[in-house]
XYZ file of C-alpha atoms in Angstrom:
636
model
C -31.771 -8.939 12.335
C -32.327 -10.183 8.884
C -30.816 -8.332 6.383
C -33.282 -8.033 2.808
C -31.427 -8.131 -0.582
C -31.537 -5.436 -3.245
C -31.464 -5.457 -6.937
C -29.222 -2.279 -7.049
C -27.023 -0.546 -4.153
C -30.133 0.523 -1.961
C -27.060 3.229 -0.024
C -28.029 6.200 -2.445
C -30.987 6.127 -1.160
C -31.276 5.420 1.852
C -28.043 7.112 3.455
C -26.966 10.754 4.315
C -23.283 10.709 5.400
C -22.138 14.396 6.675
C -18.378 15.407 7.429
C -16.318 17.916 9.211
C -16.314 20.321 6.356
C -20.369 20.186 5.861
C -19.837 18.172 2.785
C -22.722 15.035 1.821
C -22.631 12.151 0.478
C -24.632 9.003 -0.109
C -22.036 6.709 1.124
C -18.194 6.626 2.635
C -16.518 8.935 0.490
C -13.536 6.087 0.230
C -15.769 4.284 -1.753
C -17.277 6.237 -4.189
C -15.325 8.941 -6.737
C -14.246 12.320 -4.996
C -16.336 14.495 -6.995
C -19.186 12.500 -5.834
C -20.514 14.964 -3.104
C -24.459 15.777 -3.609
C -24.002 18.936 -1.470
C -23.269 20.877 1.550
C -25.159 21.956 4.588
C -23.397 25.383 4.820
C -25.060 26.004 1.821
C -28.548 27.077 3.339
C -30.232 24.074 1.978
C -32.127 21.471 3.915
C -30.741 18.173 4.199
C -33.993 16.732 2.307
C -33.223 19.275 -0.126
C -29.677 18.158 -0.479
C -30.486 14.688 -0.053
C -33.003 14.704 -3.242
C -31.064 17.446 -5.220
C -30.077 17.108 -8.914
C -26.576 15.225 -8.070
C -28.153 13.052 -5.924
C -30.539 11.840 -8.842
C -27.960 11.878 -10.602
C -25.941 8.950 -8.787
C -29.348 6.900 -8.573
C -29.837 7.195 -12.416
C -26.468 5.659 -12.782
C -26.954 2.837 -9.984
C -30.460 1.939 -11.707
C -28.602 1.867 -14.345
C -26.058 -0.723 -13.229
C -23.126 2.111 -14.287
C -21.654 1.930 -11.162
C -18.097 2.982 -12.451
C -19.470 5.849 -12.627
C -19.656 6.829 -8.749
C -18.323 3.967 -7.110
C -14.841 3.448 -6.561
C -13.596 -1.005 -7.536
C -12.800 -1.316 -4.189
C -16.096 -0.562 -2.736
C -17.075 -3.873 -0.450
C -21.044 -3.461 -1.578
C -19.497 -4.012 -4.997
C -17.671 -7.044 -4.266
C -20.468 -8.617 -2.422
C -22.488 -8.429 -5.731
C -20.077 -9.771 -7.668
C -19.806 -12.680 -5.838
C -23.665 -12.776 -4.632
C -25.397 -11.016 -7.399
C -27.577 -8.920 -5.277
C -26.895 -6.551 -2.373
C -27.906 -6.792 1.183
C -29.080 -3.844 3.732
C -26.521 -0.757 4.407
C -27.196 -1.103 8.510
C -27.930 -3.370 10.828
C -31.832 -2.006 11.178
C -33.563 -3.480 7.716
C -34.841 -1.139 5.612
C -38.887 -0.034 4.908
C -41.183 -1.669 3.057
C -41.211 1.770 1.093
C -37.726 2.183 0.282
C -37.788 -1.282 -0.921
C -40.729 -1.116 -3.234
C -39.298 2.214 -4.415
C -35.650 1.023 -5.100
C -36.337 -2.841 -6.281
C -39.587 -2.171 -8.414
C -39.868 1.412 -9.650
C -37.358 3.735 -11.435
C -37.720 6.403 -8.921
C -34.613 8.393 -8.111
C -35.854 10.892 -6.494
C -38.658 11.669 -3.047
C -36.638 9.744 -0.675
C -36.836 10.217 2.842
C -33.283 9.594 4.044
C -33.273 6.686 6.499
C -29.878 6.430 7.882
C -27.818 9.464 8.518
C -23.998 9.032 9.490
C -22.369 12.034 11.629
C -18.780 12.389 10.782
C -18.435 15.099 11.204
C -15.939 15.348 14.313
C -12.155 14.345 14.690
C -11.850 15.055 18.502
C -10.724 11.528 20.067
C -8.736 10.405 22.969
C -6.969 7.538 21.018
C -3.878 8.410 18.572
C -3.885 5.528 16.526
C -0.853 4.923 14.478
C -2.759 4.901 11.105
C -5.134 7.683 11.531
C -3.187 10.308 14.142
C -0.358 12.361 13.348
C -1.126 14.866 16.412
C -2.295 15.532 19.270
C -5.844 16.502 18.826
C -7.654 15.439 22.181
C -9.484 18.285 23.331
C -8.802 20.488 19.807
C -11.811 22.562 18.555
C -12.590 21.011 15.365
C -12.642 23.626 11.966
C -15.640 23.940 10.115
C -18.949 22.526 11.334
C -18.781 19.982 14.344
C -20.737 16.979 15.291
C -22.819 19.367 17.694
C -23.834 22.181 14.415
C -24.407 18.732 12.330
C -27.108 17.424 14.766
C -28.372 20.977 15.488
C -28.850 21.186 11.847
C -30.486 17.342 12.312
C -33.027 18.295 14.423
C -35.601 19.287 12.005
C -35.647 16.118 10.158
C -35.445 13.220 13.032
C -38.633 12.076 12.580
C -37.794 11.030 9.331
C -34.785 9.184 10.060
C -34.710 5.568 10.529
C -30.972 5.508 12.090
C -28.429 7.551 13.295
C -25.305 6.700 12.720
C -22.357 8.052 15.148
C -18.690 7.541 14.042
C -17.097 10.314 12.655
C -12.807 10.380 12.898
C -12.788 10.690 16.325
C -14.531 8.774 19.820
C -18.639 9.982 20.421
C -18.403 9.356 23.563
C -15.161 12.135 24.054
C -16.862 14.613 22.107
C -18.940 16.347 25.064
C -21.600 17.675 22.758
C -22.380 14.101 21.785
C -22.025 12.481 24.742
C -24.790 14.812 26.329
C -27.335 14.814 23.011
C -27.329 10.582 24.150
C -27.296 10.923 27.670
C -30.654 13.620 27.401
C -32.080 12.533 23.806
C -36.036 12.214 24.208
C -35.750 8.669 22.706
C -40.082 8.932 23.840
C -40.695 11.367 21.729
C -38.628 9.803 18.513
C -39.767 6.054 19.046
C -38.859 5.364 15.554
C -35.220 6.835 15.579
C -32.629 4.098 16.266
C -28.995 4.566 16.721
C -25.270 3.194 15.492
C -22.325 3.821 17.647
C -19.155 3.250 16.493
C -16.344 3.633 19.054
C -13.314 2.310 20.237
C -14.987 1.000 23.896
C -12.540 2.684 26.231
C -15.252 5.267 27.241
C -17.807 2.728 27.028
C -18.232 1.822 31.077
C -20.760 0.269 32.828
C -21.998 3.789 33.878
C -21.729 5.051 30.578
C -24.231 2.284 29.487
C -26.310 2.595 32.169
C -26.775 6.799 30.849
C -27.855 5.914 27.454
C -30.077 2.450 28.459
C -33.004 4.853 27.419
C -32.047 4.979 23.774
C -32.758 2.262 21.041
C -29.520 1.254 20.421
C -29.327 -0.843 17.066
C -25.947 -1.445 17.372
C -22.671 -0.832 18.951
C -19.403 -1.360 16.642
C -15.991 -1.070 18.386
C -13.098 -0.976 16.792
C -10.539 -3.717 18.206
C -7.023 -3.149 16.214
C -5.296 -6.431 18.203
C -5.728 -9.801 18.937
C -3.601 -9.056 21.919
C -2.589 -6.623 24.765
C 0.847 -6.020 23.127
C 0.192 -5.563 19.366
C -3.586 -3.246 20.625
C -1.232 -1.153 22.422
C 0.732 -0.415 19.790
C -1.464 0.092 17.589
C -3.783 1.830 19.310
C -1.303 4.354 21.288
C -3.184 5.325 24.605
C -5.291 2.674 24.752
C -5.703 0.229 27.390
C -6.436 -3.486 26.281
C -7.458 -4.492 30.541
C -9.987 -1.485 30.670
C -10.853 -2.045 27.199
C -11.478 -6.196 28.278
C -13.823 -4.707 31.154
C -15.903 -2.708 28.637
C -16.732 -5.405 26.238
C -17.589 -7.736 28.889
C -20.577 -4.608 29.899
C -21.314 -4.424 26.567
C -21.723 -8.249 26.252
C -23.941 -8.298 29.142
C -26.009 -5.628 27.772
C -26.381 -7.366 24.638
C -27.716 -10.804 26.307
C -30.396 -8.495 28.544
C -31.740 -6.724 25.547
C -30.226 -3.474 26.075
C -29.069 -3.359 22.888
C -29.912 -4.584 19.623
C -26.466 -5.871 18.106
C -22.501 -4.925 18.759
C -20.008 -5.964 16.356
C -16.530 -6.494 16.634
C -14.321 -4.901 13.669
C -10.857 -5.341 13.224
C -8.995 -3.199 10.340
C -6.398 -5.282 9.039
C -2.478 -4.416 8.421
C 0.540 -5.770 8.488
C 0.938 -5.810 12.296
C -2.220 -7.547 12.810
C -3.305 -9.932 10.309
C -1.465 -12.534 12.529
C -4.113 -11.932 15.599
C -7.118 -12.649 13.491
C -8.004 -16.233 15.151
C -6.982 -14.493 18.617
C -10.095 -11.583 17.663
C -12.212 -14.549 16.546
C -11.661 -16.667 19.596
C -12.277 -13.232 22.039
C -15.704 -12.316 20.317
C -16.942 -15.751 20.508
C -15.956 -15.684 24.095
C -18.123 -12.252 23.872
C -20.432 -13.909 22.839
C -20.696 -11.361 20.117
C -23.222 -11.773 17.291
C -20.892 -10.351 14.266
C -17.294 -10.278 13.704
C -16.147 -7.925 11.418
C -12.535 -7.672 9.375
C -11.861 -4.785 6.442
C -9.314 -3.408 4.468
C -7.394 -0.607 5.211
C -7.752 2.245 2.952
C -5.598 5.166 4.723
C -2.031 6.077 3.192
C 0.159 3.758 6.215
C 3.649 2.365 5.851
C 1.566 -0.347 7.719
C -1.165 -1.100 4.931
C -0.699 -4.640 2.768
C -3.061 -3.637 0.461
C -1.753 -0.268 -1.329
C 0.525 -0.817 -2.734
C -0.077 -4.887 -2.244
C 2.309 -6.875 -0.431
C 2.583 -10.168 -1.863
C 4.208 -11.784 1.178
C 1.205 -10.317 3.762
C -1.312 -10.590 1.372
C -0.380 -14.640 0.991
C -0.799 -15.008 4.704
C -3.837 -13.254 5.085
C -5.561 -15.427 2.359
C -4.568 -18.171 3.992
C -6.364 -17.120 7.063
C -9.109 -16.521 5.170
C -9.757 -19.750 3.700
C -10.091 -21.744 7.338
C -13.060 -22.489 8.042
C -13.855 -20.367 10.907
C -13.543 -17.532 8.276
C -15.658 -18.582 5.773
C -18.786 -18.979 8.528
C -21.826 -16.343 8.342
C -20.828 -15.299 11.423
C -17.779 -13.545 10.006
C -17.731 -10.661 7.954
C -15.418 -9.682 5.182
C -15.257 -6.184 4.157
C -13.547 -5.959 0.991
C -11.402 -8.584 1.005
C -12.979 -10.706 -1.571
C -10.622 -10.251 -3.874
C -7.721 -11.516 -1.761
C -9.286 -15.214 -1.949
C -8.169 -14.800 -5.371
C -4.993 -13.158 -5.242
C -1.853 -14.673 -6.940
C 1.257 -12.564 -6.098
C 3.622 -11.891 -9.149
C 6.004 -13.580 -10.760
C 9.590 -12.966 -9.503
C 12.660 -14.341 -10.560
C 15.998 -14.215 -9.048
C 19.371 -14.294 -11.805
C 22.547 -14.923 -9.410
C 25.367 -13.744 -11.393
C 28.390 -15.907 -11.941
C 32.111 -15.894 -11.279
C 33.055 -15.606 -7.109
C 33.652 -18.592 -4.627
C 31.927 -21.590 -4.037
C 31.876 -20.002 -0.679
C 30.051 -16.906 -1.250
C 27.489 -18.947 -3.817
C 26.694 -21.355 -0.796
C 26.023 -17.787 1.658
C 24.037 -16.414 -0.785
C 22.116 -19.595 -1.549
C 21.098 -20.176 2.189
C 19.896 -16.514 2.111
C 17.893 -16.883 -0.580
C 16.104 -20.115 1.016
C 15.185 -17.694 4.023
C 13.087 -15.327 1.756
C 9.790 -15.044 3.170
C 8.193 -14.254 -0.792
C 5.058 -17.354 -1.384
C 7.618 -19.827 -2.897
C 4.890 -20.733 -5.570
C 5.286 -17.286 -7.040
C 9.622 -17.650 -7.097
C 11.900 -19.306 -9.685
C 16.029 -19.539 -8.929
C 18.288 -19.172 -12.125
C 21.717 -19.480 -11.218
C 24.629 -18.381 -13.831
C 27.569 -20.110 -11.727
C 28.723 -22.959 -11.242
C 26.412 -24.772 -9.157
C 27.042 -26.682 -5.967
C 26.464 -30.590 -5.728
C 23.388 -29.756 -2.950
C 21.682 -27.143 -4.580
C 18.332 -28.644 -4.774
C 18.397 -29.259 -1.068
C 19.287 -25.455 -0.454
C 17.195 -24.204 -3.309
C 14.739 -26.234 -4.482
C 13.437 -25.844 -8.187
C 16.395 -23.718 -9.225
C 18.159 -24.129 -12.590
C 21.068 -23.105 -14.537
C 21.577 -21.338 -18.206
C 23.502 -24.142 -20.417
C 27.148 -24.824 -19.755
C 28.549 -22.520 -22.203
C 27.541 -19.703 -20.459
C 28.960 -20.112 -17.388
C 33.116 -19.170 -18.600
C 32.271 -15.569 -18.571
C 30.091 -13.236 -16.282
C 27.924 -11.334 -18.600
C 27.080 -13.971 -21.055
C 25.987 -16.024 -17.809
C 23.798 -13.372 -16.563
C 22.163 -12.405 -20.049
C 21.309 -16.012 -20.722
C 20.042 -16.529 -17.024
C 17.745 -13.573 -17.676
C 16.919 -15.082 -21.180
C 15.429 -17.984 -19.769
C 13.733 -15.663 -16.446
C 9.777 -15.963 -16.948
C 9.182 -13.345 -13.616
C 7.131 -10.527 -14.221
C 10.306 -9.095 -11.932
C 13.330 -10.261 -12.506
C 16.154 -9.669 -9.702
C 19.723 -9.494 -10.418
C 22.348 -10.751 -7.785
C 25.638 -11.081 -7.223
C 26.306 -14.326 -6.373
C 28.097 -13.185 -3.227
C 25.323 -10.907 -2.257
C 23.318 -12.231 1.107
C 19.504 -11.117 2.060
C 17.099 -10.126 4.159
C 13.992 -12.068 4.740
C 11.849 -9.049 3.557
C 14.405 -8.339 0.428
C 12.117 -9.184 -2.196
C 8.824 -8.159 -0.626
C 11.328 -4.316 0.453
C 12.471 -4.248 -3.840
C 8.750 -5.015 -5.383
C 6.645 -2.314 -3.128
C 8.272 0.451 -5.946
C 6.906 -1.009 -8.671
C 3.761 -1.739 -7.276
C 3.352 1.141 -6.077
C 4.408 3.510 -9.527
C 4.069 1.188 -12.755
C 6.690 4.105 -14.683
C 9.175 2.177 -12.342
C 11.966 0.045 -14.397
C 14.466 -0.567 -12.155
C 15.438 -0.455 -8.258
C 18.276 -0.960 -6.627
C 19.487 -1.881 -3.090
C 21.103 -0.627 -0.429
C 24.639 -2.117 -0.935
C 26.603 -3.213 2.435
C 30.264 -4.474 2.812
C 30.594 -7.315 5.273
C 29.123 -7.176 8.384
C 30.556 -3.934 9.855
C 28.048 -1.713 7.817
C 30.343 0.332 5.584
C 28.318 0.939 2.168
C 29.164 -0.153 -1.238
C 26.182 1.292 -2.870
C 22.999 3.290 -2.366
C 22.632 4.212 -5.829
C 24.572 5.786 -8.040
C 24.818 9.622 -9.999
C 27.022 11.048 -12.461
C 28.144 14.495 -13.358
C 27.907 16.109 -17.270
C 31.081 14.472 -17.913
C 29.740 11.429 -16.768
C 32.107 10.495 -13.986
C 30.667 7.889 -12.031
C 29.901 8.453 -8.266
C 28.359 5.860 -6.247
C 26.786 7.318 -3.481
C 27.998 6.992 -0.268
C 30.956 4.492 -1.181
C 32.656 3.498 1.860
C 30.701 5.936 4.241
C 29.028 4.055 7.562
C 25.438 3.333 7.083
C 24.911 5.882 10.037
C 20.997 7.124 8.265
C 22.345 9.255 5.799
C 21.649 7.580 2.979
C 17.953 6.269 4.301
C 15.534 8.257 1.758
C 13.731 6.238 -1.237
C 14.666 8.517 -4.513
C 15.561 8.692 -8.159
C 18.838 8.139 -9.122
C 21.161 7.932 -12.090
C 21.661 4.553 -12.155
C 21.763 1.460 -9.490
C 24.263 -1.681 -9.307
C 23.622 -5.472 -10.911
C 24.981 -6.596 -7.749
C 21.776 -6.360 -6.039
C 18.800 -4.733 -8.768
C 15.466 -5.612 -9.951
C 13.961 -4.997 -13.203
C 10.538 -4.940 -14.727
C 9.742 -7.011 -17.423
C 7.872 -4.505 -19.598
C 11.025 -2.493 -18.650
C 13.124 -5.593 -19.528
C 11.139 -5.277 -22.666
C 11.935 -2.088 -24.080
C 15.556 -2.016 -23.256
C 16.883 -5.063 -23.629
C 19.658 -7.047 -22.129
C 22.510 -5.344 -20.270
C 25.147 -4.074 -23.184
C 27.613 -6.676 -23.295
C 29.609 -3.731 -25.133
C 30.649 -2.432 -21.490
C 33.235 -4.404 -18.923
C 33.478 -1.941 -16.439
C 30.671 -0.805 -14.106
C 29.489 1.562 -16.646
C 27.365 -1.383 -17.962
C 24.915 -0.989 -14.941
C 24.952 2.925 -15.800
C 24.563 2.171 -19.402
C 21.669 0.120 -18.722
C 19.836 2.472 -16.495
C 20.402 5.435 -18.749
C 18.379 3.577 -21.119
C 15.870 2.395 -19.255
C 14.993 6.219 -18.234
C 15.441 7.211 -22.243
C 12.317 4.762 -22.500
C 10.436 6.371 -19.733
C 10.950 4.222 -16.684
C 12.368 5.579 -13.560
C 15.697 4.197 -11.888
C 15.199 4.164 -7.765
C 16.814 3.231 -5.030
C 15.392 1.506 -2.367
C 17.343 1.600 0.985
C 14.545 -0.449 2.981
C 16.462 -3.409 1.198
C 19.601 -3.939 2.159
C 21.792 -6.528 0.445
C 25.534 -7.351 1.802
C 28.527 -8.665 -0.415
C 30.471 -10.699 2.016
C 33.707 -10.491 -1.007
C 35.561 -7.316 -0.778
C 35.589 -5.339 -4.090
C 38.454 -5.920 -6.141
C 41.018 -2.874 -4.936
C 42.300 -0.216 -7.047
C 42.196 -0.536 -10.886
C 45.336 -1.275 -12.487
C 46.474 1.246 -14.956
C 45.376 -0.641 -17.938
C 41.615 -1.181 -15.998
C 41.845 3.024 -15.264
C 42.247 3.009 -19.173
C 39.065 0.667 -19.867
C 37.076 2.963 -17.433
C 38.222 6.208 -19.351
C 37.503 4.590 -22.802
C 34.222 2.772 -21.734
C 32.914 6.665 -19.967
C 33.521 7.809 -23.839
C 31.500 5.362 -25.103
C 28.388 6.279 -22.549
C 28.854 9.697 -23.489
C 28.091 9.188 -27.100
C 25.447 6.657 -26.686
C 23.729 8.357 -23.889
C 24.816 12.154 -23.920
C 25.830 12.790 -27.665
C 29.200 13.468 -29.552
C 29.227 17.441 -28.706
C 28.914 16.406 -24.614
C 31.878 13.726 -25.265
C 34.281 15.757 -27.307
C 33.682 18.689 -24.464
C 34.550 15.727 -22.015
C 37.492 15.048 -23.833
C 39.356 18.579 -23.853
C 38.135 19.092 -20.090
C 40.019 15.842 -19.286
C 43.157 17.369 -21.376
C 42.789 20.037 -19.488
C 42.486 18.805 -16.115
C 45.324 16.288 -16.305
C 47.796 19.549 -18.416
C 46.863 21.391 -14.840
C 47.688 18.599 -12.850
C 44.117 18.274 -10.714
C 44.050 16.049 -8.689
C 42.209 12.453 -8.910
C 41.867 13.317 -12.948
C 43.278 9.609 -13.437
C 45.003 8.292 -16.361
C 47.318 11.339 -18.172
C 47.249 12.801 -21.470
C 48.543 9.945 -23.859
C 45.555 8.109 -21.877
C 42.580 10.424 -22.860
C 44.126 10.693 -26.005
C 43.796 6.785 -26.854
C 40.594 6.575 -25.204
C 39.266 9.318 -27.514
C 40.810 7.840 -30.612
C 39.465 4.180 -30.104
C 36.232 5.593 -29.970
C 36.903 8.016 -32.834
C 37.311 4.724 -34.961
C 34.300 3.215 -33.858
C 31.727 6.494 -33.725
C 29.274 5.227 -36.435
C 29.105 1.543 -34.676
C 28.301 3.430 -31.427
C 26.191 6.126 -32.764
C 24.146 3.221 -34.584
C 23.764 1.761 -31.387
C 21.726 4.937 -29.717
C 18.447 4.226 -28.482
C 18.610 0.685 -29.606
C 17.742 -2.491 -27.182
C 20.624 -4.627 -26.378
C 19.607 -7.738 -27.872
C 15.989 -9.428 -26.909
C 15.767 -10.938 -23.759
C-alpha cells in the first residue's frame, strides 16, 4: 500500500500504544522521553479520554510546533527519515484517513482524535528466550499488572473506532492463549473496518494456525528473523528452530500471493553477531517473495549491541553493507540507521614505546597490522628504532625525530607530541595484540566520557601468568599491581576503577591528554604511570581497567631491583606522596618506614640509612615538588 507523507509526525495522533503496567503512549516509549506517558488505563479513564487528555495535547502542540526535542528521543527513526526526506510517511502499513490527514497537515488541531492504530504490549509471555531480551524463563509465567487479555477487554468499547490493531507486545501473540483465541473467534463481520498487525517470531505461525485466523483482515504480518542462517538464528534466538521456522514463512508466503493477507515483512534487529548475515536475510525474503525487508537498530542494554556504546570496528562493516546497492533499493527498509551512512569512527593513535629488541618491535609490529580497527581512522608513531620493512608491516607509520629515540621517555613524550588521535594508545614496544584490542580499550570511553585512561589486561608470555590488571596503592603509597604473577584463572575478569594502570599497554583521552599533560619525566621508576593516573583522576577523569583486552609482553620484566634501583623506588614513592598526597601523608610515611625497618618487618625494603636519604633528597627539593602540584607535565 502507498504510504501518504505528513508535514509533522502524524504518530501522536493517530497511535495508542498500551504496556504491561497500563501505561500509554503515543508512540514506542524507546523513542520518545520517559516522562512522556499521556496516561494510564488503571486509572478509570477511557482510552479516548486518555488518548485526547491534556498531556496528549500537550505532545501535539510541541510536534505542530516542530519542537520535537521536546518528546522525541535523536534516535527516533521517524526523525531521521525527515531529516533526510523532509516530510514523514504513514506510522503502519494501512494509510491513514482522509480525516486525520486534513486534521494533522492543514489545521492546528491537537485535540478530538479518534485513535486509529492501537498497539497491545502489553504481555511478556513468549516461548522464545532470546539472548537480548530474556534473562528467564518466563514461558507460561502470569504476567504482573494488566495483561494483553484486561488490555483488549478494556478495548472492546472503542473497536469501532480503531483503524488497526496492532499485536506485539514483549512476548509471542500467538503463545499468549488469551490472544490466540480473541483471533481465532474475533467477529471480523461485525468490525469490517478493524484491520490487524501481527508481529511474531513465526514459529507458532503454521499452516493451521493461518488457516484459524483466514477470517480476519490481516494488514500485515512482521516476523522477527534474528539470522541469516540456521547457526547464528539459533543462537540468537535460543529455542528456536530455523527448519520449522523455514516451513512457516513459506505458509505465510503463500498466503500473501492468494490474498490472505495484506503485507508481511521481514525484520532483522541488527548486532554484532548478525550484521554479517544481512545479504543472506535479503537473498531469503526475495526468495519469499516478501514485499518489505526490514533492518533496525538495537536499542536494549546487550554486550551484543554495536550501537551503544558504538563500535567503530562493527559499525564500519555495517555501513559498508549499507551502501551496496541492494540496500539502498525501496524495497529495503532502514530503521534508524541513517546516521551510520555517515559515521566516521574516531581518531586513534598508537605510541610504541622505545628501547627492547628488534625482535620484540618486529612481534609487536605484525600484531598491530592484524588490528581489525577501519585503518582510515589509525595512525602508527613509533619511538624506537625502526626496522628497514616497516612500511610493508605497517603502512603509514612514522617516527618522532632522531634525537628522541636514546632514551625511553623522551621517545614516548615526543611520539605522543606529534599523536593527532582523539585516543591515543600507549605500547610497549614488546607488547603483542588481539585483533579486537583497540575496538576492547575504546568501548570505556565511549561508553562514560569522565573516562581518561584504561588500561589492559597485562600477560607474560604465552603461559598466561599476569603482569598487570591494574594497579592500587595503600596510604603510604606502596605500589601493588594487581594480580602480579597470579594465573589468569578469572579472577581478575571484572571492568573497574583503579588507582592507576601501566604505559605498557594504556590508552588515553585527548581531552584527558589535555588537562594533564605529558607523563612526568620527573619519575624513572614505575611510579611515573601512577603519577600520571593520580593526576588524571585530580582533574576528574576516571582510571579503569579493562580486562576484555588483553595485551602480552613476550620480554620478561627486568628481575629484582638492585639496591641502588630499591633506593630510586623509595625516593621516587616520596616524591608521589607530596605531589599527590601532601607533605603531612609523606612525613607520616617516612617515620612508619623507620619504624617498620627498626622492627625488622618483613619485605619493608631498603633499611634505615635508605629512608633516611630518600627523605632528605626530597627535603632539599620540597618547594620544586610542591610547585609542581596540580600542574600539567608539559603540553602535549
Amino acid at each position: 500500500m502507498t504510504a501518504r507523507t505528513f508535514k509533522v509526525c502524524p504518530l501522536p495522533f493517530s497511535l495508542a500504544e498500551i504496556h504491561q503496567d497500563g501505561r500509554v503512549w503515543t508512540c514506542c516509549p524507546f523513542w520518545l522521553k520517559p516522562e512522556m506517558e499521556i496516561g494510564n488505563i488503571k486509572d478509570g479513564r477511557s482510552l479516548a479520554e486518555i488518548f485526547n487528555g491534556e498531556k496528549a495535547q500537550y505532545i501535539r502542540t510541541r510536534i505542530r510546533q516542530g519542537n520535537y526535542q521536546a518528546v522525541c528521543n535523536e534516535w527516533c527513526p521517524k526523525l531521521e527519515e525527515f531529516r533526510a526526506c523532509g516530510f514523514f510517511t504513514s506510522a503502519a502499513w494501512k494509510p491513514p484517513s482522509d480525516e486525520l490527514l486534513r486534521k494533522v497537515n492543514d489545521t492546528g488541531e491537537v485535540t478530538g482524535f479518534p485513535f486509529e492504530c492501537v498497539t497491545v504490549a502489553s504481555d511478556p509471555r513468549c516461548n522464545l528466550r532470546c539472548v537480548m531480551c530474556r534473562k528467564d524463563n518466563i514461558f507460561s509465567l502470569p504476567p504482573k499488572g494488566i495483561n494483553a487479555a484486561k488490555t483488549l477487554a478494556a478495548l472492546l468499547p472503542d473497536l469501532d473506532q480503531i483503524r488497526e490493531l496492532k499485536l506485539c507486545g514483549d512476548g509471542e501473540p500467538f503463545f499468549i492463549p488469551e490472544v490466540r483465541e480473541f483471533l481465532f473467534s474475533f467477529p471480523q463481520d461485525k468490525y469490517p473496518e478493524l484491520g490487524f498487525n501481527i508481529q511474531t517470531n513465526g514459529l507458532l505461525l503454521t499452516r493451521e494456525t493461518l488457516r484459524r485466523i483466514s477470517h480476519l483482515n490481516i494488514i500485515t504480518v512482521v516476523v522477527s528473523v534474528d539470522g541469516g542462517t540456521k547457526k547464528t538464528y539459533e543462537r540468537i534466538r535460543r529455542n528456536g528452530n530455523w527448519d520449522r521456522l523455514m516451513e512457516n514463512l513459506e505458509a505465510l508466503s503463500e498466503a500473501y500471493r492468494d490474498g490472505r493477507i495484506g503485507c508481511f515483512v521481514l525484520v532483522m534487529t541488527l548486532m554484532r553477531e548478525n550484521i554479517g548475515e544481512m545479504m543472506d536475510l535479503y537473498r531469503l525474503s526475495k526468495r519469499l517473495k516478501c514485499p518489505f525487508l526490514t533492518f533496525q537498530r538495537m536499542h536494549m542494554h546487550f554486550h551484543d549491541n554495536i550501537f551503544d556504546p558504538p563500535d567503530p570496528v562493527a559499525l564500519s562493516k555495517l555501513k559498508g553493507v549499507l551502501e551496496l546497492p541492494e540496500m539502498k533499493s525501496e524495497y529495503v527498509h532502514l530503521v534508524g540507521l541513517q546516521d551510520v551512512l555517515s559515521y566516521v569512527p574516531p581518531l586513534v593513535s598508537v605510541v610504541i614505546g622505545g628501547g627492547a629488541s628488534g625482535e620484540a618491535l618486529g612481534k609487536c609490529l605484525d600484531s598491530l597490522a592484524r588490528l581489525d580497527y577501519p585503518k582510515d581512522s589509525l595512525e602508527f608513531i613509533s619511538a624506537a628504532p625502526l626496522p628497514a620493512d616497516l612500511e610493508t608491516r605497517l603502512p603509514g607509520a612514522k617516527a618522532p625525530s632522531g634525537r628522541a629515540k636514546g632514551e625511553a621517555l623522551e621517545a614516548l613524550t615526543e611520539g605522543l607530541r606529534l599523536a593527532r588521535g582523539e585516543y591515543i594508545a600507549v605500547l610497549d614496544e614488546g607488547a603483542e595484540l588481539p585483533g579486537d584490542w583497540l575496538s576492547r580499550m575504546l568501548a570505556p570511553f565511549l561508553t562514560d566520557p569522565s573516562t581518561g585512561i584504561a588500561g589492559s589486561k597485562i600477560l607474560q608470555g604465552p603461559a598466561g601468568v599476569i603482569r598487570h590488571a591494574g594497579g592500587v596503592y595503600d596510604g603510604d603509597a606502596r605500589t601493588l599491581p594487581r594480580g602480579e604473577e597470579e594465573k589468569d584463572d578469572g579472577r581478575f575478569d571484572i571492568f573497574c576503577e583503579v588507582g592507576w594502570v601501566s604505559s605498557s599497554a594504556l590508552m588515553i583521552s585527548r581531552k584527558c591528554l589535555a588537562a594533564i599533560g605529558l607523563p612526568p619525566p620527573r619519575y624513572r621508576t614505575p611510579w611515573g604511570d601512577a603519577a600520571w593516573s593520580a593526576a588524571a583522576r585530580r582533574a576528574g577523569f576516571k582510571v579503569v581497567y579493562v580486562p576484555e583486552a588483553v595485551a602480552s609482553l613476550s620480554e620478561p620484566p627486568g628481575g629484582a631491583p638492585s639496591g641502588y634501583e630499591r633506593g630510586i623506588r623509595l625516593r621516587e614513592r616520596y616524591r608521589f606522596l607530596i605531589e599527590h598526597s601532601g607533605v603531612r601523608r609523606w612525613v607520616r610515611a617516612f617515620l612508619r618506614d623507620v619504624g617498620d625497618r627498626a622492627a625488622g618487618v618483613r619485605g619493608s625494603g631498603p633499611g634505615i640509612s635508605a629512608a633516611v636519604r630518600a627523605f632528605l633528597w626530597n627535603a632539599a627539593r620540597l618547594p620544586r615538588t610542591i610547585a609542581h602540584r596540580g600542574r600539567p607535565h608539559g603540553t602535549p
